[in-house]
Short mmCIF file of C-alpha atoms in Angstrom, two decimals:
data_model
loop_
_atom_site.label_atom_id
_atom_site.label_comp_id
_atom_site.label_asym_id
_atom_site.label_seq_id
_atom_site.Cartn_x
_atom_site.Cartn_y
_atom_site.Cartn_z
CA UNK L 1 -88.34 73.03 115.03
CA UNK L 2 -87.64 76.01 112.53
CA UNK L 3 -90.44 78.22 111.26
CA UNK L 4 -89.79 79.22 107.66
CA UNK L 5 -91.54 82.28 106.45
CA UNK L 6 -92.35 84.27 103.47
CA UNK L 7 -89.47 85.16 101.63
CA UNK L 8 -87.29 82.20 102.26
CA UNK L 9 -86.81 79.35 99.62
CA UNK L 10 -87.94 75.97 99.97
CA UNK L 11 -86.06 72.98 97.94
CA UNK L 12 -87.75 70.35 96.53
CA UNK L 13 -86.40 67.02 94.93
CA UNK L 14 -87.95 66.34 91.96
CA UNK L 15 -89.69 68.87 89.52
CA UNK L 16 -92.65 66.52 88.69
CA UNK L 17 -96.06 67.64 88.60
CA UNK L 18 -96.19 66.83 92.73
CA UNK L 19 -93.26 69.42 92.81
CA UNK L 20 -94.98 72.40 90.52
CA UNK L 21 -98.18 72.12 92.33
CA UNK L 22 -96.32 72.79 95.97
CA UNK L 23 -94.41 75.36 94.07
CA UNK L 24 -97.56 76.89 93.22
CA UNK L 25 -99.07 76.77 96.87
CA UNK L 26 -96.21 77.99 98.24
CA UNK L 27 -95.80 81.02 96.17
CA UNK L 28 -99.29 82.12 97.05
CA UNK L 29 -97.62 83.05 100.55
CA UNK L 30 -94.61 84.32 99.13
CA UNK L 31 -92.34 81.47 99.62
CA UNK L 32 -89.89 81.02 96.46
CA UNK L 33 -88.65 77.63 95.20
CA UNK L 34 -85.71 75.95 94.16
CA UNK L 35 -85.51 72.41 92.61
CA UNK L 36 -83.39 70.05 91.98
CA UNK L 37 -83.97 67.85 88.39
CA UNK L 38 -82.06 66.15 86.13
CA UNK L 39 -84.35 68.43 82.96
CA UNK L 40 -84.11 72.06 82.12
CA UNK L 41 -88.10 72.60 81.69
CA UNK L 42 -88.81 70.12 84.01
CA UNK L 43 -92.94 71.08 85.15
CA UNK L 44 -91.65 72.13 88.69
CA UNK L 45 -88.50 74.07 86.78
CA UNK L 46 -91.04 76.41 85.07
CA UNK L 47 -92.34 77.77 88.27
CA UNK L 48 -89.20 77.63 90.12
CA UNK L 49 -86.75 80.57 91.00
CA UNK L 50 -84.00 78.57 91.18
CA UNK L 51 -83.01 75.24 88.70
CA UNK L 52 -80.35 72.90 89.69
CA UNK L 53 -79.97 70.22 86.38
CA UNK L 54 -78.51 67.15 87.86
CA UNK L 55 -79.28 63.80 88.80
CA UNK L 56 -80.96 63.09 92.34
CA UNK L 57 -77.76 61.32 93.46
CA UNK L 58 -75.23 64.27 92.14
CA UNK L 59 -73.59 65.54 95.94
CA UNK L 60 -72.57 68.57 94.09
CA UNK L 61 -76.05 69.08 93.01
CA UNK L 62 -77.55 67.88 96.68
CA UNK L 63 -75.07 70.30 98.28
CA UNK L 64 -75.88 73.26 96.32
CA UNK L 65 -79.54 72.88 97.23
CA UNK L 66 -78.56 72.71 100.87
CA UNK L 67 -76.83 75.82 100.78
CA UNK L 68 -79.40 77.53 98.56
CA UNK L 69 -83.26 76.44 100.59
CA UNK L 70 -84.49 77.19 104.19
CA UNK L 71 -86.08 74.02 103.88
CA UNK L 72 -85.48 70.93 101.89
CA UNK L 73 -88.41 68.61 100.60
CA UNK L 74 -89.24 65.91 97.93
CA UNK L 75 -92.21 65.12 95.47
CA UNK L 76 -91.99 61.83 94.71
CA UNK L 77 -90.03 58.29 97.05
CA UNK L 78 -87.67 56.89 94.51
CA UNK L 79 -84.90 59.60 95.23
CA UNK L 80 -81.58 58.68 96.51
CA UNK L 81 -81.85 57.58 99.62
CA UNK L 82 -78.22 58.33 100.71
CA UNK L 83 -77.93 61.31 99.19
CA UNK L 84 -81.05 62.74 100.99
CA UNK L 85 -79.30 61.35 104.07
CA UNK L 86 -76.25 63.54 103.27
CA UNK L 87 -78.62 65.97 102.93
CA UNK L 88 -80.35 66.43 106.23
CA UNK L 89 -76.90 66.48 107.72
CA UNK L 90 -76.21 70.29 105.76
CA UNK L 91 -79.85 71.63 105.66
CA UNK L 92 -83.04 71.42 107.15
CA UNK L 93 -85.35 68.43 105.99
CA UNK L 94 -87.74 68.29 108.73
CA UNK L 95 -89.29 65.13 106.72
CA UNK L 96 -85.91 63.22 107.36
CA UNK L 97 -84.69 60.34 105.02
CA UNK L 98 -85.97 57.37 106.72
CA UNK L 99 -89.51 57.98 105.75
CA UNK L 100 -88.01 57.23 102.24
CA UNK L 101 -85.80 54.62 103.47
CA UNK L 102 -88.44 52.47 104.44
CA UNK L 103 -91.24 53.35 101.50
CA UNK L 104 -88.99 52.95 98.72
CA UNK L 105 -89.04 49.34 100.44
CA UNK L 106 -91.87 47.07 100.42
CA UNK L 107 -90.56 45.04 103.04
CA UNK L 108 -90.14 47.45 105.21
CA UNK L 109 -92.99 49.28 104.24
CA UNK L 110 -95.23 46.22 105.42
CA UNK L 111 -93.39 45.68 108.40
CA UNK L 112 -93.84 49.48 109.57
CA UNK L 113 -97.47 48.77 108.95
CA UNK L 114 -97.79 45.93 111.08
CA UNK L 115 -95.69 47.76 113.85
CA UNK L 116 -98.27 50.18 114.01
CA UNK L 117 -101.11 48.12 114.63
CA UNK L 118 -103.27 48.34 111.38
CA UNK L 119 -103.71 45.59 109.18
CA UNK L 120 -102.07 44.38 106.23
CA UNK L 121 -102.50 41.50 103.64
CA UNK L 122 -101.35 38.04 104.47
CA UNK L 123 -97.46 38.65 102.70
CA UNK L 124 -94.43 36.72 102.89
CA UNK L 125 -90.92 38.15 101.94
CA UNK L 126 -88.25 36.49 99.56
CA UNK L 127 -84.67 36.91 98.41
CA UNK L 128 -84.78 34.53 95.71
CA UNK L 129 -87.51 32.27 93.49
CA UNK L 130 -86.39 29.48 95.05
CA UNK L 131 -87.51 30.88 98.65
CA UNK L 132 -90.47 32.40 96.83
CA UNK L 133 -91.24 28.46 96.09
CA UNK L 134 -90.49 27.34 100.06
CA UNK L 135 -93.02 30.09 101.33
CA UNK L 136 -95.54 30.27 98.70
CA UNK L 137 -97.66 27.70 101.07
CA UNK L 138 -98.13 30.27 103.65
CA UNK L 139 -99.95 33.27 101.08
CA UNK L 140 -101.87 30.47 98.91
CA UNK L 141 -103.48 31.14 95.61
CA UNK L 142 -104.12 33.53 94.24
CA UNK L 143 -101.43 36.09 95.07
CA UNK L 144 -99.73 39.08 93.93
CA UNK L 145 -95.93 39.06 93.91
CA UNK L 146 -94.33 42.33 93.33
CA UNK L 147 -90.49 43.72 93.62
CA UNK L 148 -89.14 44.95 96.78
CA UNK L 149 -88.25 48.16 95.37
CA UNK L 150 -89.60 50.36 92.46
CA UNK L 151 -92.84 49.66 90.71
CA UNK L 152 -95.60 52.20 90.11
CA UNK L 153 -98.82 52.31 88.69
CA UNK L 154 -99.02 48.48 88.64
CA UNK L 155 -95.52 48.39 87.50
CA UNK L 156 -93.27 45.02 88.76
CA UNK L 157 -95.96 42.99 90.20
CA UNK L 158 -97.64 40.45 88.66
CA UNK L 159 -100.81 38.72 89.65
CA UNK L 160 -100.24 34.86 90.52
CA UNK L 161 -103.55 32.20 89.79
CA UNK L 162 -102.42 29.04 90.62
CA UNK L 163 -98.73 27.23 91.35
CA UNK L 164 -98.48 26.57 87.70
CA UNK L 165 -98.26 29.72 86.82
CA UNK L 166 -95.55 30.84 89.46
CA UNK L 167 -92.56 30.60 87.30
CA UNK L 168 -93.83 33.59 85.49
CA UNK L 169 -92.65 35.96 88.45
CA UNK L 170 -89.21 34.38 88.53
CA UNK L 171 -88.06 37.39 86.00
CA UNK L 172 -89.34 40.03 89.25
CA UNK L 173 -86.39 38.74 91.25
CA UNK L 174 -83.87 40.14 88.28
CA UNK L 175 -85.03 43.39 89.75
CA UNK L 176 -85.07 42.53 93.81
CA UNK L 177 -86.18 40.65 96.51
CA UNK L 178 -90.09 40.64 96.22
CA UNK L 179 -93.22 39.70 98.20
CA UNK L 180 -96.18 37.97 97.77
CA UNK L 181 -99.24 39.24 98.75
CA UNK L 182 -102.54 37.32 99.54
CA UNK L 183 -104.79 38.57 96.86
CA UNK L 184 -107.48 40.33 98.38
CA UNK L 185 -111.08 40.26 97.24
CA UNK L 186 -112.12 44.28 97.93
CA UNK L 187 -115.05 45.78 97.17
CA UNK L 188 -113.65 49.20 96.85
CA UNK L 189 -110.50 50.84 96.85
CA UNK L 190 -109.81 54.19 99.19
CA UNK L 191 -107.20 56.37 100.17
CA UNK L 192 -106.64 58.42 103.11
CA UNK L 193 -104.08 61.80 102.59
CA UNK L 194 -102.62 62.71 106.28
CA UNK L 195 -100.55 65.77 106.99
CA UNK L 196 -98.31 66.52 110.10
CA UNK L 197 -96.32 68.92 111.05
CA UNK L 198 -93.52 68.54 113.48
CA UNK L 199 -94.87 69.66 116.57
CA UNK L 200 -97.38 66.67 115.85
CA UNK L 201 -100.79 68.55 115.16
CA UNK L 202 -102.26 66.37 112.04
CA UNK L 203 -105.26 66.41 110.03
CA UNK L 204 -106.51 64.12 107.12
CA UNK L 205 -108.25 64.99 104.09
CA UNK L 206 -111.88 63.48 103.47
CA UNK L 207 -111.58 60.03 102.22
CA UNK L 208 -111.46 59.41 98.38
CA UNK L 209 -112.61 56.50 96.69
CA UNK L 210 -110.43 55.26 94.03
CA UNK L 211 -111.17 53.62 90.22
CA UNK L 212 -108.31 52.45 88.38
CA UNK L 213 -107.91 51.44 84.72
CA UNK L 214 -104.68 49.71 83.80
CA UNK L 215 -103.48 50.15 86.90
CA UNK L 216 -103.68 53.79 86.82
CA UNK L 217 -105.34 56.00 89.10
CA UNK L 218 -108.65 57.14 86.56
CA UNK L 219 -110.73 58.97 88.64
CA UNK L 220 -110.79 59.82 93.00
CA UNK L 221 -114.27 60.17 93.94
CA UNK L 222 -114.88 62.41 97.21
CA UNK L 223 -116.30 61.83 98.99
CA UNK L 224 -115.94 58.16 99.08
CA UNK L 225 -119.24 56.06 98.80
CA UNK L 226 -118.48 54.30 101.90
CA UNK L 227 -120.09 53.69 105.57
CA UNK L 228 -119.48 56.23 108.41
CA UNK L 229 -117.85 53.23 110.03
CA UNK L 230 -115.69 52.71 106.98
CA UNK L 231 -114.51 56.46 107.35
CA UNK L 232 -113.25 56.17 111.03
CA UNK L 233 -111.73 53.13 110.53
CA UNK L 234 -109.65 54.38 107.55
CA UNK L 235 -108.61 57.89 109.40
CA UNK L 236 -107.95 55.98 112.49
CA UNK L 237 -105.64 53.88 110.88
CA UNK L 238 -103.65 56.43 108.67
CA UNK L 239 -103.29 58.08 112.42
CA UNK L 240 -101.92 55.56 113.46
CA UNK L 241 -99.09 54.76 110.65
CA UNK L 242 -98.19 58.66 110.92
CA UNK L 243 -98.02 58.57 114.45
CA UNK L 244 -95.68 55.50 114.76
CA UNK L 245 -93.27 56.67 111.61
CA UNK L 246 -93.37 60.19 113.64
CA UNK L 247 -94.54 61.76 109.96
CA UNK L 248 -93.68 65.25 109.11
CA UNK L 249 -95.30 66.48 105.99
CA UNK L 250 -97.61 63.73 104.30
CA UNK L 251 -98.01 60.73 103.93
CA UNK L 252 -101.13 58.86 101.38
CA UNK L 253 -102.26 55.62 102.55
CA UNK L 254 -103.82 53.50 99.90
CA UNK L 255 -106.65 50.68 101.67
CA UNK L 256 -108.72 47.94 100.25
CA UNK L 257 -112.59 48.34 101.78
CA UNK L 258 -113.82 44.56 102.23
CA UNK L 259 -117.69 43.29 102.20
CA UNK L 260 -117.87 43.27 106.02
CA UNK L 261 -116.65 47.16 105.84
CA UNK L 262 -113.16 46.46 107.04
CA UNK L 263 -110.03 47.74 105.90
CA UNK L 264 -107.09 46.57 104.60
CA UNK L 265 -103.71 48.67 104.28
CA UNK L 266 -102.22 48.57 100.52
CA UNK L 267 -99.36 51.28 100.43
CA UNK L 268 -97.90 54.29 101.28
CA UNK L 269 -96.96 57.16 99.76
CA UNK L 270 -94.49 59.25 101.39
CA UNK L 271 -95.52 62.83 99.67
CA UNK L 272 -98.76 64.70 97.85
CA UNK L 273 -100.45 61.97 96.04
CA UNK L 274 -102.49 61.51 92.82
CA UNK L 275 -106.06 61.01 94.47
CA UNK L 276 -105.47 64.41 97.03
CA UNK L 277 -105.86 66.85 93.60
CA UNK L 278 -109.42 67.10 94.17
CA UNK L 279 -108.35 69.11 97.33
CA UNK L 280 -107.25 71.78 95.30
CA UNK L 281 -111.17 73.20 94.21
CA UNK L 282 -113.29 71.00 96.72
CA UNK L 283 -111.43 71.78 100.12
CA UNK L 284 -110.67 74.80 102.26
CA UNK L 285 -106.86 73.69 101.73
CA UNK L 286 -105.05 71.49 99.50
CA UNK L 287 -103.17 68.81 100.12
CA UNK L 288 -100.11 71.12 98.40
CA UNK L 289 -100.80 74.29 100.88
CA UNK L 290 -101.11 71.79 104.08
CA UNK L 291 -97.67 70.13 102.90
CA UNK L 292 -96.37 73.64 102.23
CA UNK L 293 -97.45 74.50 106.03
CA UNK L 294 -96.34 71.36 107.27
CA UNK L 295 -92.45 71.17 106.64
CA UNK L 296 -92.90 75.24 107.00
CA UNK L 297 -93.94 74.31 111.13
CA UNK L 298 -96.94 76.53 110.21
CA UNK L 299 -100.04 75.70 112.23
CA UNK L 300 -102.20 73.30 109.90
CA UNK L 301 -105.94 74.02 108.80
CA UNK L 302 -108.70 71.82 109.35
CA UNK L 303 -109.90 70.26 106.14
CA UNK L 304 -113.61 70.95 105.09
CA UNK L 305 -115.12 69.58 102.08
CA UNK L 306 -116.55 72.63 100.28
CA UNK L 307 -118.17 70.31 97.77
CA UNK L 308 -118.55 66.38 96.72
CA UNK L 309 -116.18 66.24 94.09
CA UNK L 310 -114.44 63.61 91.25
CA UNK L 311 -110.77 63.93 89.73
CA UNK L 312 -110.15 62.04 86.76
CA UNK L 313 -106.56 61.76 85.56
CA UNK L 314 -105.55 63.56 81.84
CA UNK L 315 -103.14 60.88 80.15
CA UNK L 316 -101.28 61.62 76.74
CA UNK L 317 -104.05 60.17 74.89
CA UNK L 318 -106.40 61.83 76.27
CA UNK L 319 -105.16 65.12 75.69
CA UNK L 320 -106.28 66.28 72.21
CA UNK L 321 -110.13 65.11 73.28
CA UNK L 322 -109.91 66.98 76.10
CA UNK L 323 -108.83 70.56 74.23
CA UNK L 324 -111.74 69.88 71.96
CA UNK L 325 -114.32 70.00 74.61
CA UNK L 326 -112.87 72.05 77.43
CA UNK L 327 -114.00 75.61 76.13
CA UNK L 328 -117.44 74.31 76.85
CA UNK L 329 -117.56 73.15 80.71
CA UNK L 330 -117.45 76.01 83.14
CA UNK L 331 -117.38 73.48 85.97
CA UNK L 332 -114.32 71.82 84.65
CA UNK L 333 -111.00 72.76 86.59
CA UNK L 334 -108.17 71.57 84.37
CA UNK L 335 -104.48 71.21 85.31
CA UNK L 336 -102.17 70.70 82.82
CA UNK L 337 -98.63 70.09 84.26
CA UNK L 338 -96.73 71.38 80.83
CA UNK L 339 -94.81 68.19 80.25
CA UNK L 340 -93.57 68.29 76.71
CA UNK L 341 -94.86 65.25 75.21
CA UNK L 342 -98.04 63.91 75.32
CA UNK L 343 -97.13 60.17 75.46
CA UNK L 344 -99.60 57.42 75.80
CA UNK L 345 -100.54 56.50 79.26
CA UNK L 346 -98.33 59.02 80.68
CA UNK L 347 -100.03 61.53 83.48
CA UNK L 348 -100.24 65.19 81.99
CA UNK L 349 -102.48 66.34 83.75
CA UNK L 350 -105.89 66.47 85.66
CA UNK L 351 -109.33 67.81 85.57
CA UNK L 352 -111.80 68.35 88.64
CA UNK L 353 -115.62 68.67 88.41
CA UNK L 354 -117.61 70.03 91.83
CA UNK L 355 -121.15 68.99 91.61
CA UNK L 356 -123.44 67.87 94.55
CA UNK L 357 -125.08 64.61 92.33
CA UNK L 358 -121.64 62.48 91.97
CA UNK L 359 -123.74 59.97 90.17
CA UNK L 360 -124.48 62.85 87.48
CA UNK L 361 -120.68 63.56 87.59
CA UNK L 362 -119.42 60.30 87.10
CA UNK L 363 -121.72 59.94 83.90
CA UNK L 364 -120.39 63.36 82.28
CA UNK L 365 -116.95 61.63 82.58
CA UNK L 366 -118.20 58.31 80.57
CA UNK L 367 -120.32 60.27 77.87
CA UNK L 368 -118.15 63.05 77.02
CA UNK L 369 -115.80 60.98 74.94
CA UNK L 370 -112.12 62.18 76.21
CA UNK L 371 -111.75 58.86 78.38
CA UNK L 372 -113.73 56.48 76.34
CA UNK L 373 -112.25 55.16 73.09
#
């Protein structure tokens, strides 16, 4: 295990927002930053001290990041898998690549899961429709059938009713093998952010409770309006996953609460996630400074909650409602992740709001008029 320390550069793959806001916590201790991105002013790029423009699968590119970090990281799972392989065999990248390998996989991703002893949805995997059609019989109506690899934010998966209406995933399988899910009838959806570092110490951040619209993350309410019972059972299980994939770094673990209080594991996020940006305000360390600390072999902090707390997402359209109303909220902490274009569901940024009555909170959100239309 290498300690990395002040002064040295980190590398990051991908200059999303994920990748500006570790840049950020990793400045505060005087660590500087390099990324690799295929766009100039990419949000990480304008916090960065070093900018490699290329394409994630470039070796020159790859190479020169190697030879130019201490330690080599990622912000987001669809990178190239074998050229982050290449990687870890020139620099350090204490994460590894098979943490990728098998989350930029569903298959494997559910198959992990199970091997670790936490449960998933009823699923079966397919090649083709026409095995889609054999196994169908063994997930039922209705189901969810989504690609193998790719898809976020509700993107290629599609929500099957009834056996009439399965030829209307047979375009998914132009795309990849896919699964099909049982479709399960939650009550709530959580997520449970769990750091590592490689000596093995880990810590997760209090549970959020998730709301979605569209199929994107809208708000992460923390903490979660769930049982005690409900709380154990979700760290236990994220534990668990880290433990068995030997995590370094972090690793968001998206559940489905049922009516009896048990869980159900969803999927896996190999990185920061969306629903950990409350941490920033609300904790005594952010999911970013904890990641920073982790792949750094720094000691990690236990997470308090300073405060209950709600993020809702800023998307494209809601950005000229929100400049209109900002210089009024003291409470509000806004992020804006400097991404050029302000396009219509497209994540620009966040806001957080501390406030011990969530319910109060959560009706601010709904009246002020930035996420209502």
């Amino acid at each position: 295990m290498k300690t990395i320390l002040p002064g040295q550069t980190i590398g990051i793959i991908g200059g999303g927002q994920l990748g500006r806001m570790m840049a950020l916590a990793a400045k505060e201790a005087g660590l500087k930053i390099a990324v690799l991105d295929p766009v100039m002013d990419s949000p990480c790029g304008q916090v960065a001290d070093i900018r490699i423009v290329a394409q994630y699968d470039d070796e020159a590119a790859l190479e020169e990041l190697g030879e130019v970090s201490d330690v080599i990281t990622y912000e987001f799972e669809n990178i190239d898998y074998e050229g982050l392989k290449r990687v870890t065999e020139i620099a350090y990248v204490p994460q590894g690549a098979e943490l990728v390998r098998i989350t930029q996989n569903r298959i494997r991703e559910k198959a992990e899961i199970n091997a670790s002893g936490v449960p998933v949805a009823n699923y079966v995997a397919a090649e083709t429709f026409d095995e889609l059609k054999n196994k169908i019989g063994e997930v039922g109506f209705p189901c969810i059938v989504k690609t193998a690899f790719g898809g976020y934010d509700g993107k290629g998966q599609m929500k099957i009713d009834s056996e009439n209406e399965l030829n209307k995933a047979e375009s998914l399988f132009d795309h990849s093998a896919c699964i099909a899910e049982a479709f399960v009838p939650f009550e709530k959806e959580i997520s449970v952010i769990i750091q590592r570092n490689p000596s093995g110490q880990s810590y997760c951040l209090p549970v959020a409770e998730n709301i979605h619209k569209d199929h994107i993350l809208h708000e992460s309410i923390v903490p979660a309006r769930v049982g005690r019972n409900v709380l154990e059972a979700a760290e236990g299980a994220a534990k668990k996953i880290a433990d068995h994939l030997n995590l370094v770094g972090t690793l968001a673990v998206e559940m489905f609460v049922m009516k009896d209080g048990s869980i159900v594991i969803n999927e896996l996020a190999p990185r920061p996630h969306n629903s950990g940006h409350y941490s920033i305000e609300a904790c005594n360390v952010s999911q970013f400074q904890q990641h920073i600390r982790a792949i750094c072999g720094w000691p990690l902090r236990k997470p308090k909650l300073w405060s209950p707390a709600v993020m809702v997402n800023v998307l494209g359209e809601h950005v000229a409602p929100l400049k209109k109303v900002i210089t009024n909220k003291a409470d509000w902490s806004v992020h804006l992740y400097g991404k050029a274009e302000a396009k219509e569901k497209r994540k620009m940024g966040h806001v957080t709001i501390l406030g011990d009555q969530l319910d109060s909170v959560l009706e601010e959100i709904d009246s002020i008029g930035v996420w209502t239309k």
